């Protein structure tokens, strides 16, 4: 270990390098990563900007903070100003390997699943001031294994009717609907009888009926796609336009449309490789409790309604963007939501561009 003056800090839920740097008065949280790596044992090195609850982070004391801030200030005066940049959906053709790590914690019980698949995006045309983006999706793996159980295989075969899916996007890149619903409905009806012949039993019958209702009798599929976490995370740089190095905005997460306030900034600009890194940090700003999410009508209709503590949560994400290709090449996003003191959900998305 080095002889620098430091404090060993236990990482808590919701902590990020940025929030801890702000707490101790350090002006650049990348310096906090560098400081920690100078101090810590090799087994505790931080390879990126992610930190894990329960681990130890070595942070500088006040004297070192002042010294580091002086170094940062000196370095900033020698840096050329960042040029504005913008990503365009037009002509987007890209494939991504997607991995979703979901961990649900209820009390002391923790359940984790890893889902992986390939997503292909193909920009088609502008239509009435809207953009159409075709999405295709490979078969998925659960914990690195192809769907094995009857329930998993049923879900896989039902989902095949959804793709190819033509997303309707606003001119700002927000998902507002599905353009080829008639085609999706036809694919479903063509395969429905085959599904019913191969999957029987009460659960299979109920599942198939629910999918049938979702596609033919309601707009549930469109609602699910509009709030899809993977697609919205992938499209976020296009939605934000990224014209400035720093900005603050709101996003909705998951099917409950939980509101998060997000700050975004350009962390680094690699002019040699024509790439830059965008970092986003956010916190839940939502007055609702978990009970309100499950039963939204109770607030106005239940005379015995009791207000419970509001949900809390954080978002930490990074995007590596290739400016020449005008697309994201590496995305890592971590959504953590505390629904109650004993129930939480953590979703980690890893999305990597496939070089064809």
mmCIF file of C-alpha atoms in Angstrom:
data_model
loop_
_atom_site.group_PDB
_atom_site.id
_atom_site.type_symbol
_atom_site.label_atom_id
_atom_site.label_comp_id
_atom_site.label_asym_id
_atom_site.label_seq_id
_atom_site.Cartn_x
_atom_site.Cartn_y
_atom_site.Cartn_z
ATOM 1 C CA UNK A 1 0.000 0.000 0.000
ATOM 2 C CA UNK A 2 1.031 3.617 -0.576
ATOM 3 C CA UNK A 3 1.600 6.089 2.259
ATOM 4 C CA UNK A 4 -1.163 8.493 1.169
ATOM 5 C CA UNK A 5 -3.620 9.553 3.870
ATOM 6 C CA UNK A 6 -6.885 7.721 3.318
ATOM 7 C CA UNK A 7 -10.118 6.591 4.948
ATOM 8 C CA UNK A 8 -11.533 3.068 4.467
ATOM 9 C CA UNK A 9 -15.206 3.512 3.579
ATOM 10 C CA UNK A 10 -17.832 0.739 3.462
ATOM 11 C CA UNK A 11 -19.987 1.007 0.326
ATOM 12 C CA UNK A 12 -23.730 1.257 1.020
ATOM 13 C CA UNK A 13 -26.827 0.738 -1.150
ATOM 14 C CA UNK A 14 -27.193 3.616 -3.605
ATOM 15 C CA UNK A 15 -23.562 4.729 -3.374
ATOM 16 C CA UNK A 16 -21.686 5.521 -6.579
ATOM 17 C CA UNK A 17 -18.220 6.889 -7.252
ATOM 18 C CA UNK A 18 -19.820 10.204 -8.170
ATOM 19 C CA UNK A 19 -21.960 10.487 -5.024
ATOM 20 C CA UNK A 20 -19.011 9.572 -2.783
ATOM 21 C CA UNK A 21 -16.713 12.029 -4.574
ATOM 22 C CA UNK A 22 -19.300 14.779 -4.077
ATOM 23 C CA UNK A 23 -19.665 13.820 -0.407
ATOM 24 C CA UNK A 24 -15.951 14.302 0.300
ATOM 25 C CA UNK A 25 -15.626 17.370 -1.948
ATOM 26 C CA UNK A 26 -13.592 15.797 -4.759
ATOM 27 C CA UNK A 27 -14.246 17.484 -8.110
ATOM 28 C CA UNK A 28 -13.672 14.483 -10.388
ATOM 29 C CA UNK A 29 -14.796 10.999 -9.414
ATOM 30 C CA UNK A 30 -12.357 9.355 -11.855
ATOM 31 C CA UNK A 31 -9.653 10.590 -9.487
ATOM 32 C CA UNK A 32 -11.422 8.658 -6.721
ATOM 33 C CA UNK A 33 -11.072 5.442 -8.740
ATOM 34 C CA UNK A 34 -7.377 6.180 -9.345
ATOM 35 C CA UNK A 35 -6.791 6.988 -5.665
ATOM 36 C CA UNK A 36 -8.502 3.770 -4.532
ATOM 37 C CA UNK A 37 -6.459 1.680 -6.985
ATOM 38 C CA UNK A 38 -3.214 3.251 -5.714
ATOM 39 C CA UNK A 39 -4.098 2.313 -2.128
ATOM 40 C CA UNK A 40 -5.980 -0.989 -2.269
ATOM 41 C CA UNK A 41 -4.703 -4.579 -2.491
ATOM 42 C CA UNK A 42 -4.606 -5.994 -6.040
ATOM 43 C CA UNK A 43 -7.680 -8.128 -5.320
ATOM 44 C CA UNK A 44 -9.769 -4.968 -4.743
ATOM 45 C CA UNK A 45 -8.824 -3.009 -7.875
ATOM 46 C CA UNK A 46 -11.691 -1.174 -9.610
ATOM 47 C CA UNK A 47 -11.672 -2.036 -13.315
ATOM 48 C CA UNK A 48 -14.470 0.428 -14.136
ATOM 49 C CA UNK A 49 -16.707 2.960 -12.403
ATOM 50 C CA UNK A 50 -18.943 0.369 -10.718
ATOM 51 C CA UNK A 51 -18.756 -0.205 -6.968
ATOM 52 C CA UNK A 52 -20.464 -2.947 -4.971
ATOM 53 C CA UNK A 53 -22.372 -2.710 -1.714
ATOM 54 C CA UNK A 54 -20.409 -4.137 1.212
ATOM 55 C CA UNK A 55 -16.981 -3.699 -0.393
ATOM 56 C CA UNK A 56 -14.378 -1.253 0.907
ATOM 57 C CA UNK A 57 -13.502 1.927 -0.972
ATOM 58 C CA UNK A 58 -10.360 3.822 0.010
ATOM 59 C CA UNK A 59 -11.080 7.571 -0.125
ATOM 60 C CA UNK A 60 -8.677 10.488 0.423
ATOM 61 C CA UNK A 61 -8.756 12.573 3.598
ATOM 62 C CA UNK A 62 -9.293 16.354 3.470
ATOM 63 C CA UNK A 63 -5.635 17.208 2.824
ATOM 64 C CA UNK A 64 -5.439 14.777 -0.096
ATOM 65 C CA UNK A 65 -8.788 16.036 -1.487
ATOM 66 C CA UNK A 66 -7.402 19.581 -1.687
ATOM 67 C CA UNK A 67 -4.244 18.306 -3.387
ATOM 68 C CA UNK A 68 -6.195 16.220 -5.914
ATOM 69 C CA UNK A 69 -8.578 19.091 -6.707
ATOM 70 C CA UNK A 70 -5.584 21.300 -7.489
ATOM 71 C CA UNK A 71 -4.294 18.613 -9.875
ATOM 72 C CA UNK A 72 -7.721 18.368 -11.528
ATOM 73 C CA UNK A 73 -7.947 22.143 -11.965
ATOM 74 C CA UNK A 74 -4.462 22.281 -13.490
ATOM 75 C CA UNK A 75 -5.321 19.446 -15.896
ATOM 76 C CA UNK A 76 -8.644 20.972 -16.977
ATOM 77 C CA UNK A 77 -6.980 24.180 -18.167
ATOM 78 C CA UNK A 78 -4.910 22.140 -20.628
ATOM 79 C CA UNK A 79 -7.872 20.202 -22.081
ATOM 80 C CA UNK A 80 -9.472 21.317 -25.369
ATOM 81 C CA UNK A 81 -13.221 22.049 -25.052
ATOM 82 C CA UNK A 82 -15.569 19.196 -25.947
ATOM 83 C CA UNK A 83 -17.348 19.635 -29.247
ATOM 84 C CA UNK A 84 -21.135 19.143 -29.348
ATOM 85 C CA UNK A 85 -22.166 15.825 -30.828
ATOM 86 C CA UNK A 86 -25.362 14.136 -31.903
ATOM 87 C CA UNK A 87 -26.394 10.549 -32.639
ATOM 88 C CA UNK A 88 -28.820 9.868 -35.481
ATOM 89 C CA UNK A 89 -31.241 6.970 -35.868
ATOM 90 C CA UNK A 90 -31.298 7.352 -39.646
ATOM 91 C CA UNK A 91 -29.395 4.553 -41.385
ATOM 92 C CA UNK A 92 -28.869 2.678 -38.100
ATOM 93 C CA UNK A 93 -28.019 -0.980 -38.739
ATOM 94 C CA UNK A 94 -26.523 -2.733 -35.717
ATOM 95 C CA UNK A 95 -26.510 -5.997 -33.770
ATOM 96 C CA UNK A 96 -26.020 -6.286 -30.019
ATOM 97 C CA UNK A 97 -25.344 -9.066 -27.546
ATOM 98 C CA UNK A 98 -27.644 -8.413 -24.592
ATOM 99 C CA UNK A 99 -27.261 -9.844 -21.086
ATOM 100 C CA UNK A 100 -29.791 -9.123 -18.332
ATOM 101 C CA UNK A 101 -28.893 -9.964 -14.736
ATOM 102 C CA UNK A 102 -31.981 -9.753 -12.519
ATOM 103 C CA UNK A 103 -31.764 -10.120 -8.755
ATOM 104 C CA UNK A 104 -34.922 -9.969 -6.635
ATOM 105 C CA UNK A 105 -34.443 -9.803 -2.871
ATOM 106 C CA UNK A 106 -37.310 -10.556 -0.491
ATOM 107 C CA UNK A 107 -36.184 -10.483 3.116
ATOM 108 C CA UNK A 108 -33.117 -12.720 3.306
ATOM 109 C CA UNK A 109 -34.051 -14.670 0.152
ATOM 110 C CA UNK A 110 -32.228 -13.633 -3.017
ATOM 111 C CA UNK A 111 -33.097 -14.968 -6.469
ATOM 112 C CA UNK A 112 -30.935 -14.251 -9.524
ATOM 113 C CA UNK A 113 -31.459 -15.086 -13.192
ATOM 114 C CA UNK A 114 -29.334 -14.222 -16.218
ATOM 115 C CA UNK A 115 -31.032 -13.899 -19.611
ATOM 116 C CA UNK A 116 -29.008 -13.515 -22.826
ATOM 117 C CA UNK A 117 -29.946 -12.985 -26.473
ATOM 118 C CA UNK A 118 -28.964 -11.078 -29.614
ATOM 119 C CA UNK A 119 -30.881 -7.994 -30.727
ATOM 120 C CA UNK A 120 -30.765 -6.660 -34.301
ATOM 121 C CA UNK A 121 -31.795 -3.075 -35.126
ATOM 122 C CA UNK A 122 -32.455 -1.896 -38.668
ATOM 123 C CA UNK A 123 -33.677 1.619 -39.467
ATOM 124 C CA UNK A 124 -36.306 1.476 -42.229
ATOM 125 C CA UNK A 125 -37.963 4.786 -43.142
ATOM 126 C CA UNK A 126 -39.511 8.012 -41.923
ATOM 127 C CA UNK A 127 -43.302 7.909 -41.938
ATOM 128 C CA UNK A 128 -45.429 10.996 -41.258
ATOM 129 C CA UNK A 129 -42.621 12.619 -39.239
ATOM 130 C CA UNK A 130 -42.100 9.345 -37.336
ATOM 131 C CA UNK A 131 -39.247 6.869 -37.619
ATOM 132 C CA UNK A 132 -39.629 3.106 -38.096
ATOM 133 C CA UNK A 133 -36.990 0.831 -36.589
ATOM 134 C CA UNK A 134 -37.140 -2.924 -37.256
ATOM 135 C CA UNK A 135 -36.179 -5.138 -34.319
ATOM 136 C CA UNK A 136 -35.426 -8.857 -34.507
ATOM 137 C CA UNK A 137 -34.441 -11.016 -31.569
ATOM 138 C CA UNK A 138 -32.667 -14.366 -31.294
ATOM 139 C CA UNK A 139 -33.757 -17.227 -29.051
ATOM 140 C CA UNK A 140 -32.860 -16.493 -25.457
ATOM 141 C CA UNK A 141 -30.732 -18.365 -22.928
ATOM 142 C CA UNK A 142 -31.497 -18.551 -19.202
ATOM 143 C CA UNK A 143 -28.390 -18.870 -17.036
ATOM 144 C CA UNK A 144 -26.422 -19.867 -20.183
ATOM 145 C CA UNK A 145 -28.826 -22.730 -20.979
ATOM 146 C CA UNK A 146 -31.480 -22.928 -23.703
ATOM 147 C CA UNK A 147 -35.048 -22.990 -22.344
ATOM 148 C CA UNK A 148 -35.538 -26.459 -20.868
ATOM 149 C CA UNK A 149 -38.764 -26.535 -18.892
ATOM 150 C CA UNK A 150 -42.170 -26.706 -20.523
ATOM 151 C CA UNK A 151 -43.033 -23.227 -19.236
ATOM 152 C CA UNK A 152 -39.826 -21.709 -20.619
ATOM 153 C CA UNK A 153 -40.269 -23.346 -24.021
ATOM 154 C CA UNK A 154 -43.882 -22.180 -24.166
ATOM 155 C CA UNK A 155 -42.772 -18.597 -23.486
ATOM 156 C CA UNK A 156 -40.113 -18.898 -26.193
ATOM 157 C CA UNK A 157 -42.492 -20.215 -28.857
ATOM 158 C CA UNK A 158 -45.146 -17.617 -28.027
ATOM 159 C CA UNK A 159 -42.644 -14.757 -28.273
ATOM 160 C CA UNK A 160 -41.615 -15.818 -31.792
ATOM 161 C CA UNK A 161 -44.812 -14.230 -33.088
ATOM 162 C CA UNK A 162 -43.612 -10.793 -31.954
ATOM 163 C CA UNK A 163 -40.610 -10.545 -34.289
ATOM 164 C CA UNK A 164 -39.707 -8.966 -36.643
ATOM 165 C CA UNK A 165 -41.244 -5.965 -34.834
ATOM 166 C CA UNK A 166 -41.337 -2.518 -36.429
ATOM 167 C CA UNK A 167 -41.118 0.131 -33.711
ATOM 168 C CA UNK A 168 -42.696 3.535 -34.215
ATOM 169 C CA UNK A 169 -40.393 6.214 -32.824
ATOM 170 C CA UNK A 170 -40.948 9.932 -32.397
ATOM 171 C CA UNK A 171 -38.517 12.309 -34.084
ATOM 172 C CA UNK A 172 -36.715 12.452 -30.723
ATOM 173 C CA UNK A 173 -36.263 8.657 -30.610
ATOM 174 C CA UNK A 174 -38.964 7.783 -28.053
ATOM 175 C CA UNK A 175 -40.908 4.535 -28.585
ATOM 176 C CA UNK A 176 -44.566 5.395 -29.145
ATOM 177 C CA UNK A 177 -45.982 2.207 -30.669
ATOM 178 C CA UNK A 178 -45.667 -0.770 -33.025
ATOM 179 C CA UNK A 179 -46.175 -0.224 -36.759
ATOM 180 C CA UNK A 180 -46.760 -3.839 -37.872
ATOM 181 C CA UNK A 181 -49.320 -5.103 -35.340
ATOM 182 C CA UNK A 182 -51.526 -6.693 -38.078
ATOM 183 C CA UNK A 183 -48.535 -8.761 -39.229
ATOM 184 C CA UNK A 184 -47.742 -9.826 -35.634
ATOM 185 C CA UNK A 185 -51.370 -10.828 -35.034
ATOM 186 C CA UNK A 186 -51.388 -12.916 -38.223
ATOM 187 C CA UNK A 187 -48.193 -14.733 -37.203
ATOM 188 C CA UNK A 188 -49.750 -15.482 -33.836
ATOM 189 C CA UNK A 189 -53.000 -16.831 -35.291
ATOM 190 C CA UNK A 190 -51.093 -18.963 -37.818
ATOM 191 C CA UNK A 191 -49.162 -20.686 -35.001
ATOM 192 C CA UNK A 192 -51.760 -20.703 -32.207
ATOM 193 C CA UNK A 193 -53.324 -24.070 -33.085
ATOM 194 C CA UNK A 194 -49.868 -25.671 -33.287
ATOM 195 C CA UNK A 195 -49.023 -24.321 -29.823
ATOM 196 C CA UNK A 196 -52.287 -25.642 -28.380
ATOM 197 C CA UNK A 197 -51.540 -29.090 -29.824
ATOM 198 C CA UNK A 198 -48.011 -29.243 -28.368
ATOM 199 C CA UNK A 199 -48.591 -27.578 -24.996
ATOM 200 C CA UNK A 200 -51.504 -28.728 -22.875
ATOM 201 C CA UNK A 201 -52.605 -28.466 -19.276
ATOM 202 C CA UNK A 202 -54.213 -25.680 -17.249
ATOM 203 C CA UNK A 203 -51.125 -23.483 -17.100
ATOM 204 C CA UNK A 204 -50.425 -23.744 -20.848
ATOM 205 C CA UNK A 205 -54.060 -22.997 -21.678
ATOM 206 C CA UNK A 206 -54.070 -19.960 -19.398
ATOM 207 C CA UNK A 207 -50.737 -18.688 -20.770
ATOM 208 C CA UNK A 208 -51.839 -19.031 -24.414
ATOM 209 C CA UNK A 209 -55.157 -17.319 -23.653
ATOM 210 C CA UNK A 210 -53.323 -14.436 -21.976
ATOM 211 C CA UNK A 211 -51.044 -13.962 -24.993
ATOM 212 C CA UNK A 212 -54.082 -14.151 -27.274
ATOM 213 C CA UNK A 213 -55.797 -11.414 -25.255
ATOM 214 C CA UNK A 214 -52.617 -9.321 -25.179
ATOM 215 C CA UNK A 215 -52.363 -9.404 -28.973
ATOM 216 C CA UNK A 216 -55.960 -9.434 -30.179
ATOM 217 C CA UNK A 217 -58.108 -7.768 -27.533
ATOM 218 C CA UNK A 218 -55.895 -5.061 -26.017
ATOM 219 C CA UNK A 219 -52.775 -2.956 -26.532
ATOM 220 C CA UNK A 220 -50.821 -4.697 -23.764
ATOM 221 C CA UNK A 221 -47.956 -5.619 -26.093
ATOM 222 C CA UNK A 222 -47.504 -2.004 -27.184
ATOM 223 C CA UNK A 223 -47.565 -0.836 -23.564
ATOM 224 C CA UNK A 224 -44.933 -3.422 -22.635
ATOM 225 C CA UNK A 225 -42.669 -2.428 -25.534
ATOM 226 C CA UNK A 226 -43.024 1.310 -24.861
ATOM 227 C CA UNK A 227 -41.688 0.724 -21.318
ATOM 228 C CA UNK A 228 -39.187 -2.032 -22.251
ATOM 229 C CA UNK A 229 -36.022 -1.509 -20.184
ATOM 230 C CA UNK A 230 -33.543 -2.915 -22.730
ATOM 231 C CA UNK A 231 -34.871 -0.997 -25.742
ATOM 232 C CA UNK A 232 -35.170 2.273 -23.822
ATOM 233 C CA UNK A 233 -31.674 1.912 -22.379
ATOM 234 C CA UNK A 234 -30.277 1.224 -25.849
ATOM 235 C CA UNK A 235 -32.119 4.160 -27.430
ATOM 236 C CA UNK A 236 -31.454 6.673 -24.649
ATOM 237 C CA UNK A 237 -28.445 8.381 -26.327
ATOM 238 C CA UNK A 238 -30.593 8.972 -29.423
ATOM 239 C CA UNK A 239 -33.428 10.373 -27.302
ATOM 240 C CA UNK A 240 -31.167 12.780 -25.423
ATOM 241 C CA UNK A 241 -29.424 14.128 -28.567
ATOM 242 C CA UNK A 242 -26.278 14.700 -26.455
ATOM 243 C CA UNK A 243 -25.670 18.249 -27.645
ATOM 244 C CA UNK A 244 -23.963 19.301 -24.406
ATOM 245 C CA UNK A 245 -21.377 17.673 -22.175
ATOM 246 C CA UNK A 246 -23.660 17.914 -19.110
ATOM 247 C CA UNK A 247 -27.445 17.668 -18.835
ATOM 248 C CA UNK A 248 -30.191 16.591 -16.415
ATOM 249 C CA UNK A 249 -33.402 14.833 -17.486
ATOM 250 C CA UNK A 250 -36.112 12.436 -16.329
ATOM 251 C CA UNK A 251 -36.726 8.872 -17.515
ATOM 252 C CA UNK A 252 -39.320 6.212 -16.709
ATOM 253 C CA UNK A 253 -38.258 2.756 -15.585
ATOM 254 C CA UNK A 254 -40.037 -0.569 -15.925
ATOM 255 C CA UNK A 255 -43.748 -1.248 -16.342
ATOM 256 C CA UNK A 256 -44.684 0.911 -13.344
ATOM 257 C CA UNK A 257 -43.107 3.955 -15.030
ATOM 258 C CA UNK A 258 -41.034 4.806 -11.982
ATOM 259 C CA UNK A 259 -39.588 8.296 -12.429
ATOM 260 C CA UNK A 260 -35.822 8.767 -12.165
ATOM 261 C CA UNK A 261 -33.978 12.069 -12.349
ATOM 262 C CA UNK A 262 -30.755 11.486 -14.251
ATOM 263 C CA UNK A 263 -27.620 13.590 -14.640
ATOM 264 C CA UNK A 264 -25.511 12.877 -17.701
ATOM 265 C CA UNK A 265 -22.041 14.018 -18.662
ATOM 266 C CA UNK A 266 -19.286 13.179 -21.095
ATOM 267 C CA UNK A 267 -16.561 11.509 -19.059
ATOM 268 C CA UNK A 268 -13.867 11.182 -21.714
ATOM 269 C CA UNK A 269 -13.291 11.986 -25.357
ATOM 270 C CA UNK A 270 -10.858 9.770 -27.281
ATOM 271 C CA UNK A 271 -10.139 11.822 -30.400
ATOM 272 C CA UNK A 272 -7.674 9.227 -31.712
ATOM 273 C CA UNK A 273 -10.328 6.484 -31.932
ATOM 274 C CA UNK A 274 -13.220 8.935 -32.431
ATOM 275 C CA UNK A 275 -15.034 7.601 -29.359
ATOM 276 C CA UNK A 276 -16.348 9.072 -26.155
ATOM 277 C CA UNK A 277 -17.826 7.803 -22.914
ATOM 278 C CA UNK A 278 -21.134 9.047 -21.517
ATOM 279 C CA UNK A 279 -21.868 8.512 -17.820
ATOM 280 C CA UNK A 280 -25.318 8.698 -16.251
ATOM 281 C CA UNK A 281 -26.250 8.720 -12.570
ATOM 282 C CA UNK A 282 -29.807 8.935 -11.346
ATOM 283 C CA UNK A 283 -32.091 8.627 -8.343
ATOM 284 C CA UNK A 284 -35.746 7.708 -8.051
ATOM 285 C CA UNK A 285 -37.924 10.798 -7.708
ATOM 286 C CA UNK A 286 -41.342 9.251 -7.167
ATOM 287 C CA UNK A 287 -43.823 9.880 -4.362
ATOM 288 C CA UNK A 288 -45.510 6.473 -4.723
ATOM 289 C CA UNK A 289 -45.071 3.476 -2.454
ATOM 290 C CA UNK A 290 -44.896 -0.159 -3.606
ATOM 291 C CA UNK A 291 -48.550 -0.505 -2.601
ATOM 292 C CA UNK A 292 -49.431 2.448 -4.860
ATOM 293 C CA UNK A 293 -47.672 0.767 -7.803
ATOM 294 C CA UNK A 294 -49.622 -2.464 -7.356
ATOM 295 C CA UNK A 295 -53.007 -0.833 -6.643
ATOM 296 C CA UNK A 296 -52.979 2.703 -8.107
ATOM 297 C CA UNK A 297 -56.741 3.152 -7.646
ATOM 298 C CA UNK A 298 -56.529 2.700 -3.873
ATOM 299 C CA UNK A 299 -55.229 6.241 -3.397
ATOM 300 C CA UNK A 300 -58.559 7.759 -4.462
ATOM 301 C CA UNK A 301 -61.045 4.918 -3.950
ATOM 302 C CA UNK A 302 -60.059 3.217 -0.691
ATOM 303 C CA UNK A 303 -61.364 5.082 2.393
ATOM 304 C CA UNK A 304 -58.942 3.088 4.580
ATOM 305 C CA UNK A 305 -55.897 3.924 2.458
ATOM 306 C CA UNK A 306 -52.715 4.326 4.512
ATOM 307 C CA UNK A 307 -49.712 6.050 2.963
ATOM 308 C CA UNK A 308 -46.583 3.870 3.091
ATOM 309 C CA UNK A 309 -42.922 4.928 2.644
ATOM 310 C CA UNK A 310 -42.111 5.834 -0.951
ATOM 311 C CA UNK A 311 -39.935 3.674 -3.173
ATOM 312 C CA UNK A 312 -36.254 4.518 -3.555
ATOM 313 C CA UNK A 313 -33.613 3.592 -6.097
ATOM 314 C CA UNK A 314 -30.629 4.489 -8.238
ATOM 315 C CA UNK A 315 -29.349 4.260 -11.812
ATOM 316 C CA UNK A 316 -25.690 4.081 -12.839
ATOM 317 C CA UNK A 317 -24.827 3.610 -16.496
ATOM 318 C CA UNK A 318 -22.042 4.148 -18.995
ATOM 319 C CA UNK A 319 -22.132 4.328 -22.789
ATOM 320 C CA UNK A 320 -19.151 4.066 -25.108
ATOM 321 C CA UNK A 321 -20.089 5.825 -28.337
ATOM 322 C CA UNK A 322 -18.420 5.580 -31.737
ATOM 323 C CA UNK A 323 -18.906 9.002 -33.325
ATOM 324 C CA UNK A 324 -17.940 7.861 -36.819
ATOM 325 C CA UNK A 325 -20.522 5.042 -36.838
ATOM 326 C CA UNK A 326 -22.989 7.143 -34.787
ATOM 327 C CA UNK A 327 -23.895 4.306 -32.434
ATOM 328 C CA UNK A 328 -23.254 2.986 -28.949
ATOM 329 C CA UNK A 329 -20.712 0.165 -28.834
ATOM 330 C CA UNK A 330 -20.674 -0.758 -25.130
ATOM 331 C CA UNK A 331 -23.437 -0.128 -22.600
ATOM 332 C CA UNK A 332 -23.527 -1.043 -18.924
ATOM 333 C CA UNK A 333 -26.557 0.012 -16.883
ATOM 334 C CA UNK A 334 -27.516 -0.849 -13.317
ATOM 335 C CA UNK A 335 -31.036 -0.142 -12.057
ATOM 336 C CA UNK A 336 -31.632 -0.725 -8.339
ATOM 337 C CA UNK A 337 -35.115 -0.235 -6.878
ATOM 338 C CA UNK A 338 -35.996 -0.572 -3.180
ATOM 339 C CA UNK A 339 -39.745 -1.215 -3.205
ATOM 340 C CA UNK A 340 -39.885 -1.719 0.567
ATOM 341 C CA UNK A 341 -37.327 -2.200 3.345
ATOM 342 C CA UNK A 342 -37.432 -5.954 2.660
ATOM 343 C CA UNK A 343 -38.080 -6.129 -1.105
ATOM 344 C CA UNK A 344 -35.748 -4.862 -3.819
ATOM 345 C CA UNK A 345 -34.853 -5.523 -7.427
ATOM 346 C CA UNK A 346 -31.526 -4.999 -9.189
ATOM 347 C CA UNK A 347 -31.280 -5.187 -12.980
ATOM 348 C CA UNK A 348 -27.869 -5.031 -14.655
ATOM 349 C CA UNK A 349 -27.838 -4.673 -18.441
ATOM 350 C CA UNK A 350 -24.724 -5.376 -20.495
ATOM 351 C CA UNK A 351 -25.169 -4.498 -24.173
ATOM 352 C CA UNK A 352 -22.225 -4.942 -26.554
ATOM 353 C CA UNK A 353 -22.150 -4.067 -30.235
ATOM 354 C CA UNK A 354 -21.320 -6.973 -32.556
ATOM 355 C CA UNK A 355 -18.849 -6.041 -35.291
ATOM 356 C CA UNK A 356 -20.216 -7.659 -38.437
#
